[in-house]
XYZ file of C-alpha atoms in Angstrom:
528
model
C -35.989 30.690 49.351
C -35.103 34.189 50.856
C -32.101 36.100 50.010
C -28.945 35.819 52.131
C -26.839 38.933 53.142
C -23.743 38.279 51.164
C -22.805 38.229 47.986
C -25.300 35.937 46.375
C -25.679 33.540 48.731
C -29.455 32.774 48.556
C -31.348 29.850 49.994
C -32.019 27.198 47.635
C -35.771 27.449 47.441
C -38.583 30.658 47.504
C -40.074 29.056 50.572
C -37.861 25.817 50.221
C -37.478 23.437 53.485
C -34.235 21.741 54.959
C -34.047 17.956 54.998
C -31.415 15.514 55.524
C -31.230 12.006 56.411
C -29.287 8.351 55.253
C -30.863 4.947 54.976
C -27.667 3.927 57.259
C -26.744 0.323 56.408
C -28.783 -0.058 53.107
C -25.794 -1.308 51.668
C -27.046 -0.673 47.614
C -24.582 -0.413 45.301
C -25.178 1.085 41.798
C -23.535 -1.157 39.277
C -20.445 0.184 37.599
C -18.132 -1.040 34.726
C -15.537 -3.804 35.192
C -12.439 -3.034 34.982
C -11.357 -6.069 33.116
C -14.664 -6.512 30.876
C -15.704 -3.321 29.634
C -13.100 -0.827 29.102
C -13.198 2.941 28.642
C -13.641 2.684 24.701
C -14.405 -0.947 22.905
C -13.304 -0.768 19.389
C -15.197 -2.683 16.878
C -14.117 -3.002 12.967
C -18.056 -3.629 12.114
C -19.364 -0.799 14.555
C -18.143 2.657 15.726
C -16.460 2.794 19.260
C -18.821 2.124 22.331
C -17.882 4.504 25.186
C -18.413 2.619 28.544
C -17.956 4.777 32.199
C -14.324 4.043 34.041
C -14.484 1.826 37.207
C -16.209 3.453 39.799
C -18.858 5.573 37.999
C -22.458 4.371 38.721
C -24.441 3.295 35.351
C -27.452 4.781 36.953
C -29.220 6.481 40.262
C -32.420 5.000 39.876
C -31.916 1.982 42.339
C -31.223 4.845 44.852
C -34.117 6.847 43.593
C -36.434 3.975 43.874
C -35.639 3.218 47.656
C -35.490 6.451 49.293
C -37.875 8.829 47.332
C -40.833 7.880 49.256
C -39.032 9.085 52.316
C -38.795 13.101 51.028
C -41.713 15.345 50.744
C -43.238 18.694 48.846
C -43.387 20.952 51.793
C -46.494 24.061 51.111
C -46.719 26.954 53.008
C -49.494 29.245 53.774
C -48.781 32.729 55.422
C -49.428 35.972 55.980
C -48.690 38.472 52.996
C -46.620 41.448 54.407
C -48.292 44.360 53.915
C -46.460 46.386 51.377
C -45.105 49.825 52.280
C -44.115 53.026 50.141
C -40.923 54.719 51.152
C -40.617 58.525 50.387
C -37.369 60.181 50.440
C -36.869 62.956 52.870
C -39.701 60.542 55.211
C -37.425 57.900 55.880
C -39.609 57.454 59.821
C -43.028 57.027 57.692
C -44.520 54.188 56.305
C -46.951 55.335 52.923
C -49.737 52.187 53.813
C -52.049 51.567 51.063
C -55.610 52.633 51.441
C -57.661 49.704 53.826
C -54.949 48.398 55.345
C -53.519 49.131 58.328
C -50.122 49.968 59.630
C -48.797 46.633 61.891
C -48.660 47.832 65.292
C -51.270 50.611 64.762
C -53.494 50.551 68.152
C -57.479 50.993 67.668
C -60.027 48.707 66.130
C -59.782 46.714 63.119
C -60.181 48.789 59.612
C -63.596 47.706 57.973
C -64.366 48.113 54.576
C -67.136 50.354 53.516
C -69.830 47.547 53.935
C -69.215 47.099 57.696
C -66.449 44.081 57.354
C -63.013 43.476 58.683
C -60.765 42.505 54.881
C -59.194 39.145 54.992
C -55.782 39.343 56.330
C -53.817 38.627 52.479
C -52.401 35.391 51.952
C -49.109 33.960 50.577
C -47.875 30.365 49.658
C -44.632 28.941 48.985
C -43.159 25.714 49.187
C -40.069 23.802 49.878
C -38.507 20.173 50.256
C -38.495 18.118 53.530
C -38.105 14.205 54.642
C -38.866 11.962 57.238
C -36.776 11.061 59.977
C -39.218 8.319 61.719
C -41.790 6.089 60.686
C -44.629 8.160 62.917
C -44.242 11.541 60.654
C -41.155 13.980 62.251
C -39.731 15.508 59.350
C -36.773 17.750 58.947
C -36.744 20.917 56.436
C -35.208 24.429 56.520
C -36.170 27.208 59.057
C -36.631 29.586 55.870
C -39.056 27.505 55.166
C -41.596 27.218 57.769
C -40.453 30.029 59.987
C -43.817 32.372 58.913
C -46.088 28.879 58.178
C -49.451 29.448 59.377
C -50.545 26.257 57.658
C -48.419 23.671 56.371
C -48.924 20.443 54.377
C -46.757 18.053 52.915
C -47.275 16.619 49.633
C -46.542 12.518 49.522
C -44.580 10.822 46.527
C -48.238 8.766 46.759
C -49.838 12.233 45.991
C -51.341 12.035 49.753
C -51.852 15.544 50.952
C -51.332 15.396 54.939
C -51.340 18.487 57.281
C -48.555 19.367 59.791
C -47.330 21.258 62.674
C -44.377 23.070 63.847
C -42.283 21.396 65.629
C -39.352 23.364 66.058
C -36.976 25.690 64.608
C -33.425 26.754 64.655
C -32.117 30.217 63.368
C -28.725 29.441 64.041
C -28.239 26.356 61.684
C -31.435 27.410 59.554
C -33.375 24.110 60.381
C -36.883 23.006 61.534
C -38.329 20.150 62.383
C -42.232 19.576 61.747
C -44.867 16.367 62.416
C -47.776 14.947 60.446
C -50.927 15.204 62.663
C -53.407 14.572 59.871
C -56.203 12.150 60.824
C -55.837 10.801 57.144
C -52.120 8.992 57.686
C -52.016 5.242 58.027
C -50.611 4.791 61.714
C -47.182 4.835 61.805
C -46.295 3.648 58.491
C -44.069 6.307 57.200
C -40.917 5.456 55.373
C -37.996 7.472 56.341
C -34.647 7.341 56.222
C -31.750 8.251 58.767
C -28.742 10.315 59.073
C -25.023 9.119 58.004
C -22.485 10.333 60.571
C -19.668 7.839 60.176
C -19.262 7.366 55.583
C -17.900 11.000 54.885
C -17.785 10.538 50.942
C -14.339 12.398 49.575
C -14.393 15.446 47.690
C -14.909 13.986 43.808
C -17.479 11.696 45.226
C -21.268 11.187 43.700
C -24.086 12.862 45.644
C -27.194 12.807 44.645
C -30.253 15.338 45.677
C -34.205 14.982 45.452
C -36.658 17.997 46.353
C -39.200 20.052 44.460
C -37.290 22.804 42.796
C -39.973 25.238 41.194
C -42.844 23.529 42.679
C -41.644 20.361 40.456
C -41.579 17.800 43.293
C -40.060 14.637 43.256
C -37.247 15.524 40.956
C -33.616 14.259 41.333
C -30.334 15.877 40.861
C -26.736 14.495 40.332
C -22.900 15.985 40.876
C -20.363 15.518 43.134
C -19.134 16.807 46.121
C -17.208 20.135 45.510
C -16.317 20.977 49.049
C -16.326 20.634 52.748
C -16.272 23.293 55.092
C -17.612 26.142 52.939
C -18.815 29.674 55.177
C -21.241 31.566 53.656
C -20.596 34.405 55.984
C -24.014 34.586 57.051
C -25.493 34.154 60.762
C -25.675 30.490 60.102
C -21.962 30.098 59.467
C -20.774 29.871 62.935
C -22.389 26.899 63.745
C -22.768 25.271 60.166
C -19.099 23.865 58.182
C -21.701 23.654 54.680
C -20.609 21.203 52.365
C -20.721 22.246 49.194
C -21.519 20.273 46.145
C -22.576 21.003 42.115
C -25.901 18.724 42.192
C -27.980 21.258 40.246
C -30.427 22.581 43.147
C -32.467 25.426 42.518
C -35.921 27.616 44.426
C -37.537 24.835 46.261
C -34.723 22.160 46.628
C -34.376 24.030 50.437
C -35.036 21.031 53.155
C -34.522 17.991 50.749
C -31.408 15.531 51.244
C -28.404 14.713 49.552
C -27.851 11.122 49.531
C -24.599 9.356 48.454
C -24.418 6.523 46.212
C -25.575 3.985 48.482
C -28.653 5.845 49.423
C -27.228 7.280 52.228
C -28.438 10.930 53.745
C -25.043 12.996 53.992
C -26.564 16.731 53.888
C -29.530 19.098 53.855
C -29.579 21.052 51.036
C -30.234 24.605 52.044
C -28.930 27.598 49.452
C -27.128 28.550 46.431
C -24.993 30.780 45.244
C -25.821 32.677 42.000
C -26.034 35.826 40.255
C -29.233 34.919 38.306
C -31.482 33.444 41.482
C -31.522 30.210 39.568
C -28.468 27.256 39.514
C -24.920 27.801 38.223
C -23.579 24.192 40.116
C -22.608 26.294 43.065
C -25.110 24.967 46.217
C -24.181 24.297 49.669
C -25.644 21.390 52.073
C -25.876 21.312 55.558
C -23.912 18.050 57.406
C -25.467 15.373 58.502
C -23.777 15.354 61.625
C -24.973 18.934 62.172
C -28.662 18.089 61.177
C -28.995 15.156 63.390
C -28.352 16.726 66.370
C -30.290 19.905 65.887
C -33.159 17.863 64.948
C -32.614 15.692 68.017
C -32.894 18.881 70.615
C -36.046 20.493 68.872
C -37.751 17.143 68.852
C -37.230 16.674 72.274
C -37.422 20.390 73.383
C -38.950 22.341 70.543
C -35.280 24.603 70.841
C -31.460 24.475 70.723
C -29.841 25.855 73.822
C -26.257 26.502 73.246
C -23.172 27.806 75.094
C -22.446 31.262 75.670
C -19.947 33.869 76.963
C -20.826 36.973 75.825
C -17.889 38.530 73.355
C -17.194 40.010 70.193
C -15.057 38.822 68.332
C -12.796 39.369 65.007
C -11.088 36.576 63.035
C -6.871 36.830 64.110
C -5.484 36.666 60.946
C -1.972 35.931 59.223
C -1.541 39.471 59.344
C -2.278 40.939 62.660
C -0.309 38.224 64.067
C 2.789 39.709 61.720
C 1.634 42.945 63.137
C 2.013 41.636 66.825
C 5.215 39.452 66.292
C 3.019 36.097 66.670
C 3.274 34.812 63.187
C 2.221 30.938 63.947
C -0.568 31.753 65.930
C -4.353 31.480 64.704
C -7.497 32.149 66.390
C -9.909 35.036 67.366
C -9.261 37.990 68.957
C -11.944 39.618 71.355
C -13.359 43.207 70.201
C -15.249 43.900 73.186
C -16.746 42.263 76.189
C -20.720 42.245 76.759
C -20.792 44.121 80.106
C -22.292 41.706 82.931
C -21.742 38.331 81.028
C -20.111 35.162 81.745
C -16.634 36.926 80.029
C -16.750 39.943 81.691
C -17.148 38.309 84.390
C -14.661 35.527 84.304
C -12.109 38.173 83.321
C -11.406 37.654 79.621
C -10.502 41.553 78.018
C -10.459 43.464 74.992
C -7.406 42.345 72.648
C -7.511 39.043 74.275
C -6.323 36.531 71.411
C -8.086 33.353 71.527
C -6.727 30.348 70.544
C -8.397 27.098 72.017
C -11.348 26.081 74.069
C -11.098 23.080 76.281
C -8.241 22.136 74.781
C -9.610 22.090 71.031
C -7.493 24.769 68.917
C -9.195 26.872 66.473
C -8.627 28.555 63.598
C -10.840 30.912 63.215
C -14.144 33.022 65.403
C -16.579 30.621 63.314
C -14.402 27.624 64.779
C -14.914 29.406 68.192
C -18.033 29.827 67.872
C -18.867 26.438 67.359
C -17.028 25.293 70.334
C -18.201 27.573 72.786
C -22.096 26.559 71.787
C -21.694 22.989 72.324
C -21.005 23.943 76.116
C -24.254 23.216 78.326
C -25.112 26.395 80.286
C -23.792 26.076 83.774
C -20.868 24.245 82.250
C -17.055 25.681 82.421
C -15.236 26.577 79.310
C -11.714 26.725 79.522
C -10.221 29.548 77.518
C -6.778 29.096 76.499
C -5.670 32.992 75.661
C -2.806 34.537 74.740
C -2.630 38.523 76.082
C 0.701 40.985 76.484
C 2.178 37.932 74.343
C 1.997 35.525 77.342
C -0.557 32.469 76.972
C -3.085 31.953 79.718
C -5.708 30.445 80.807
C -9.459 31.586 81.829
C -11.753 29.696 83.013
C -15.421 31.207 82.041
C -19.081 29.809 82.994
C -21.603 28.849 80.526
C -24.385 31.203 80.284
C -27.330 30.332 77.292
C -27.160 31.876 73.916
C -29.985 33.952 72.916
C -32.030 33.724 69.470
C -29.532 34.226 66.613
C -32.404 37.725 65.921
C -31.985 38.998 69.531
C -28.496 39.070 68.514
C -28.902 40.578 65.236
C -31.396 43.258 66.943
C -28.888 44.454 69.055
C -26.091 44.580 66.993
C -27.640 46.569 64.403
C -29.244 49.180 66.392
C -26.326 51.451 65.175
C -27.477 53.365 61.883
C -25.579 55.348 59.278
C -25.910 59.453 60.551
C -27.285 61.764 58.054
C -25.458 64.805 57.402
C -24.136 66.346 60.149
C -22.201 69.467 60.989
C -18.212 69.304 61.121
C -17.064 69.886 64.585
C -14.542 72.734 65.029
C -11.033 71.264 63.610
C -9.333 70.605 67.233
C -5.433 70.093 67.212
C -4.200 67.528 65.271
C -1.088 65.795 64.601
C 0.052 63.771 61.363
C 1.324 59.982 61.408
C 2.875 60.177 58.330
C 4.143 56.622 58.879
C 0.572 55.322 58.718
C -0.987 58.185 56.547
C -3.023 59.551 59.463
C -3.760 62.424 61.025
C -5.139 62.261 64.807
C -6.954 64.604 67.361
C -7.713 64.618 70.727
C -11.716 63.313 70.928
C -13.818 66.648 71.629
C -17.192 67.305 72.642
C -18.695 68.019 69.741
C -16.588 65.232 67.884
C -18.692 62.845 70.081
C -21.994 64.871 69.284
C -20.700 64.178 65.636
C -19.612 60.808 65.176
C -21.865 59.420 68.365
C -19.112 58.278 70.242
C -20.132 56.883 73.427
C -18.472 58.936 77.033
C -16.678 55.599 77.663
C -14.735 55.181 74.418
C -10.991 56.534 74.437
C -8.547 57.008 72.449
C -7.830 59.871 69.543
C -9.981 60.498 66.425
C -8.989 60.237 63.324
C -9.667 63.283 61.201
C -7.674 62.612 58.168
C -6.314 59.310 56.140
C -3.914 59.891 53.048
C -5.833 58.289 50.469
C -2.539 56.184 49.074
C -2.097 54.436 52.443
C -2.565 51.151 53.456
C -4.857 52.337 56.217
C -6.933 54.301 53.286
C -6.990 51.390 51.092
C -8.375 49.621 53.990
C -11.141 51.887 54.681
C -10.310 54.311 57.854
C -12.227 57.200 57.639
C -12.744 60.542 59.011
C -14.736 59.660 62.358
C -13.068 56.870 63.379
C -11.615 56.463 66.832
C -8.532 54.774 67.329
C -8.505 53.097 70.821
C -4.793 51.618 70.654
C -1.646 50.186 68.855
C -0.318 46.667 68.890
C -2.514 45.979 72.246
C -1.681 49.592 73.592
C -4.001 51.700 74.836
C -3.694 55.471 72.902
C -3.912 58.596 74.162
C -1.485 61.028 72.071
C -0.148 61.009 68.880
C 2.849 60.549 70.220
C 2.060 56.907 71.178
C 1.219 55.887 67.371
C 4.477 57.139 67.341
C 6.284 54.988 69.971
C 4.589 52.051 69.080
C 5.694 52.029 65.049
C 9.199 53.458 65.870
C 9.418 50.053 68.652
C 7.758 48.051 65.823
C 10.733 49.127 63.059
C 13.166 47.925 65.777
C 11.675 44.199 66.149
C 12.004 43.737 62.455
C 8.228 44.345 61.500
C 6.580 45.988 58.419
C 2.956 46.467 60.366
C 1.331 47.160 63.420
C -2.199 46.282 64.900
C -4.576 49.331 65.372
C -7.515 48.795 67.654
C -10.532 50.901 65.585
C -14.053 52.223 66.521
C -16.587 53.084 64.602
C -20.013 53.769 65.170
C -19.205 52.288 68.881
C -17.866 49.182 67.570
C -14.778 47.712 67.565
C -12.734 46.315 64.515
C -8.797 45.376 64.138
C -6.578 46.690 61.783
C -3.270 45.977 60.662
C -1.072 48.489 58.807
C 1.899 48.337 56.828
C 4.061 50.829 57.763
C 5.365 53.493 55.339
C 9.157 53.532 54.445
C-alpha cells in the first residue's frame, strides 16, 4: 500500500491489490435469531442469563466464507527496487547515487563491478489481495498494486502458486485487471464470483471483507457499512463515490472484496485512513458499480477512455454563491480554460459557474467530473452554465482524457521560488474593507512572483493579518484578476464592486486569485 496525498489517507495494503465482485443470485442467508423464540436475554432461575443476537444479526459468516473464499487470491509482486538517492541541502538539482549504481537516465554503458560484471538490477516484493471475475482466470485488484509488477503470481486458497500478466490498469479509479497464463491451471475451472449492481445494502448493514492483510492471506474481516459517497480528495476521487465501511482492513487487504451477507461482492477494498499506517475501523471500498465497468473496458481494451473538455475547475460553494447573490445554486465554477481544447473551443470562460451536464445537476467539480468522463470522445456534452447571473447553455465536443499522471505532470510543473529579491514598492492603494493593499503589476513584480505576460489584474502586496482574506491565506504575491466576476484593473474597482455589494444586502464578495499562474476563488467577508 503506498501513501496517499492527504491527510492519512493511505491505501489499504504495502503492495495490496483491488478486487471486487458478488456471487449475484446466491441467495445464502446466515441464520439469525427468531424473534418470537429466542429473545435478546433468556432468563433462567437454574442458570445465569443467555444473551442471544436481536433479529437480523447473522449468528455467523462462515457459510459466506465457505462459498466465496476460493474465488479471492494472495496477489505477489516482484519489482524493481528504486535506487535510493541522498539529498544535500544547498544541491537541491543533484542526486548523491551510491557507489555502483547508476543515476536512471544516465547515458553510457552499463556500470560493471570490479570483476568485469553488470550488478543485478535490486529487487523488491510486495503483495496484495485480488479475485476472480471469470472462470478462465481475469482477476481484478488495485492499480497500486501491480502498477511497477515485473512478475506477478497469485497465491490460491488451494495453496496453488499460478503466474500472471497485466492486463490492464486504471489510474483514475486505482484498479487493474490481470489473467492467469500459467501452464499449471486446470482449464477453465476457476471459481469466481460477480459484481452486485442492483442490492445496495443501507448504511448499518453487515459487510464482510477477505484479503491478505500483512502477508496473512485468506483472512476475513467483519463491520458494517459506515458510509457512501466518501472523497478522499485524492486523484481518484473524481471518478470514485468510495464507500466507506469499519471491516478492520489493514497493508495487504488492497484488491480483495467486500461481500454482503449473502455473499454478494458490493466493493473493492482499496485504502485506509489512519495515523498509525495500521487499522483504526476507518477504510474505504470502491463500488461495485464503479469496478465492473472499469474492469469491463481494460478487459476488452487494456484502457479506460473517458470524456474530456479541458477546464479547471473549483468546487462553487455555499459561500461564493452568497458572495455572488446566487445562494441556491451548487456546482463548479471554471478557473481557467486549457487553451486549444474542446472548452475553449466551444466557448465556455473563466468564472463560468457550472451547474449540470446533459441535464444531470451536480453538486460539486468531483460530481462534474464524473459526468463529463462518461461522455465517449466525439460525443456532445451539453453544459448547462450560469455566467453574468444569466443561465445558458454550451454545447462542447468530447475530446479523450489523458492519463490521470500526464495530468498531474503538468499541473505541478509550478515550484515554490527560493528567495528572491523584493521588487521596488510600486504605488499602492489600501482596501481597508477587505484588509488589502493592491499595486499595479510591474516588471520586476512579474520577474518576482513569475507571473506570466498574459495574467492581469493588480498584485497584492499587503493583507492585514486579522482579515478574513488573511485568515484565508492571501499573501504577498498574489494577483488578483477580478471581483464578483469583474475583471480588475485599479483599486478603485475593489472599491466599486464591495460598495455595489453593501447595496444588494451582502456581507462578501468573490475575488478571482492567482498564484503561481493558477487560478483559485475566494470569497471575503467584508469589513464593517
Amino acid at each position: 500500500m503506498t501513501a496517499r496525498k492527504s491527510g492519512f489517507i493511505v491505501g489499504a495494503v504495502a503492495g495490496a491489490g483491488v478486487a471486487c465482485a458478488a456471487l449475484a443470485g446466491m441467495g445464502m442467508r446466515m441464520g439469525t435469531a427468531d424473534a418470537a423464540q429466542a429473545p435478546v436475554v433468556r432468563a433462567s432461575t437454574a442458570t445465569a442469563p443467555t444473551f442471544a443476537p436481536p433479529p437480523g444479526a447473522p449468528m455467523s459468516f462462515a457459510d459466506i466464507f465457505e462459498k466465496v473464499s476460493p474465488a479471492v487470491v494472495q496477489i505477489n509482486v516482484t519489482s524493481k527496487a528504486k535506487a535510493p538517492s541522498l539529498r544535500i541541502p544547498g544541491l537541491e538539482g543533484f542526486d548523491i547515487v551510491p557507489r555502483g549504481q547508476r543515476r536512471p537516465g544516465q547515458p553510457g554503458q552499463e556500470q560493471q563491478d570490479e570483476d568485469g560484471d553488470t550488478p543485478a538490477t535490486p529487487k523488491q516484493q510486495s503483495a496484495g489481495s485480488g479475485f476472480f471475475i471469470s472462470a478462465d482466470g481475469y482477476i481484478v485488484t488495485n492499480n497500486h498494486v501491480v502498477a511497477e509488477a515485473d512478475d506477478i503470481q497469485v497465491v490460491l486458497k488451494d495453496g496453488r502458486e499460478l503466474k500472471a500478466t497485466l492486463v490492464g490498469r486504471d489510474e483514475g479509479t486505482d484498479l487493474a485487471v490481470i489473467k492467469v497464463v500459467d501452464p499449471k491451471a486446470k482449464g477453465k475451472d476457476f471459481t469466481f464470483v460477480n459484481f452486485e449492481n442492483q442490492a445496495k445494502p443501507r448504511v448499518g448493514d453487515w459487510v464482510i471483507t477477505i484479503g491478505n492483510p500483512f502477508g496473512l492471506g485468506g483472512t476475513a474481516t467483519a463491520g458494517i457499512i459506515s458510509a457512501y459517497d466518501r472523497n478522499l480528495n485524492d486523484n481518484t476521487s473524481s471518478f470514485v463515490p468510495y464507500i466507506q465501511i469499519d471491516a478492520p482492513i489493514n497493508r495487504g487487504n488492497s484488491g480483495g472484496p467486500s461481500f454482503d451477507i449473502y455473499g454478494r461482492v458490493i466493493g473493492v477494498n482499496s485504502a485506509i485512513y489512519s495515523p498509525t499506517g495500521g487499522s483504526v475501523g476507518i477504510g474505504f471500498a470502491i463500488p461495485a458499480e464503479v469496478a465492473e465497468g472499469v474492469a469491463k473496458q481494460l478487459i476488452a481494451n487494456g484502457k479506460v477512455v473517458r470524456g474530456y473538455i479541458g477546464v479547471s475547475i473549483l468546487d462553487f460553494s455555499a459561500e461564493m454563491a452568497e458572495a455572488l447573490g446566487l445562494t441556491d445554486v451548487k456546482g463548479a465554477i471554471v478557473a481557467d480554460v486549457v487553451p486549444g481544447q474542446p472548452a475553449a473551443k466551444a466557448g465556455l470562460l473563466p468564472d463560468d459557474i457550472l451547474v449540470a451536464v446533459n441535464g444531470v445537476k451536480i453538486a460539486d467539480r468531483s460530481e462534474l467530473t464524473r459526468e463529463v468522463s462518461k461522455a465517449r470522445p466525439g460525443e456532445t456534452i451539453k453544459m448547462s452554465i450560469i455566467r453574468d447571473g444569466k443561465p445558458r447553455v454550451v454545447n462542447v465536443t468530447s475530446g479523450t482524457r489523458p492519463s490521470e499522471s500526464s495530468l498531474a505532470a503538468t499541473g505541478d510543473d509550478q515550484g515554490q521560488d527560493g528567495a528572491t529579491p523584493t521588487p521596488d514598492k510600486p504605488a499602492s492603494q489600501k482596501v481597508d474593507a477587505l484588509g488589502l493593499t493592491l499595486a499595479p503589476i510591474d516588471a520586476a513584480a512579474r520577474q518576482t512572483y513569475k507571473i506570466e505576460p498574459e495574467i492581469k489584474g493588480l498584485l497584492i502586496i499587503g493583507v492585514k493579518g486579522d482579515s478574513d482574506a488573511g485568515e484565508k491565506g492571501l499573501a504577498k504575491g498574489d494577483v488578483l484578476a477580478n471581483i464578483n466576476g469583474a475583471p480588475v484593473v485599479s483599486a478603485g474597482d475593489v472599491s466599486a464592486a464591495v460598495e455595489a455589494a453593501k447595496k444588494a444586502g451582502r456581507t462578501s464578495v468573490l475575488v478571482k486569485v492567482i498564484r503561481q499562474n493558477r487560478s483559485v476563488f475566494v470569497p471575503l467577508k467584508i469589513a464593517p
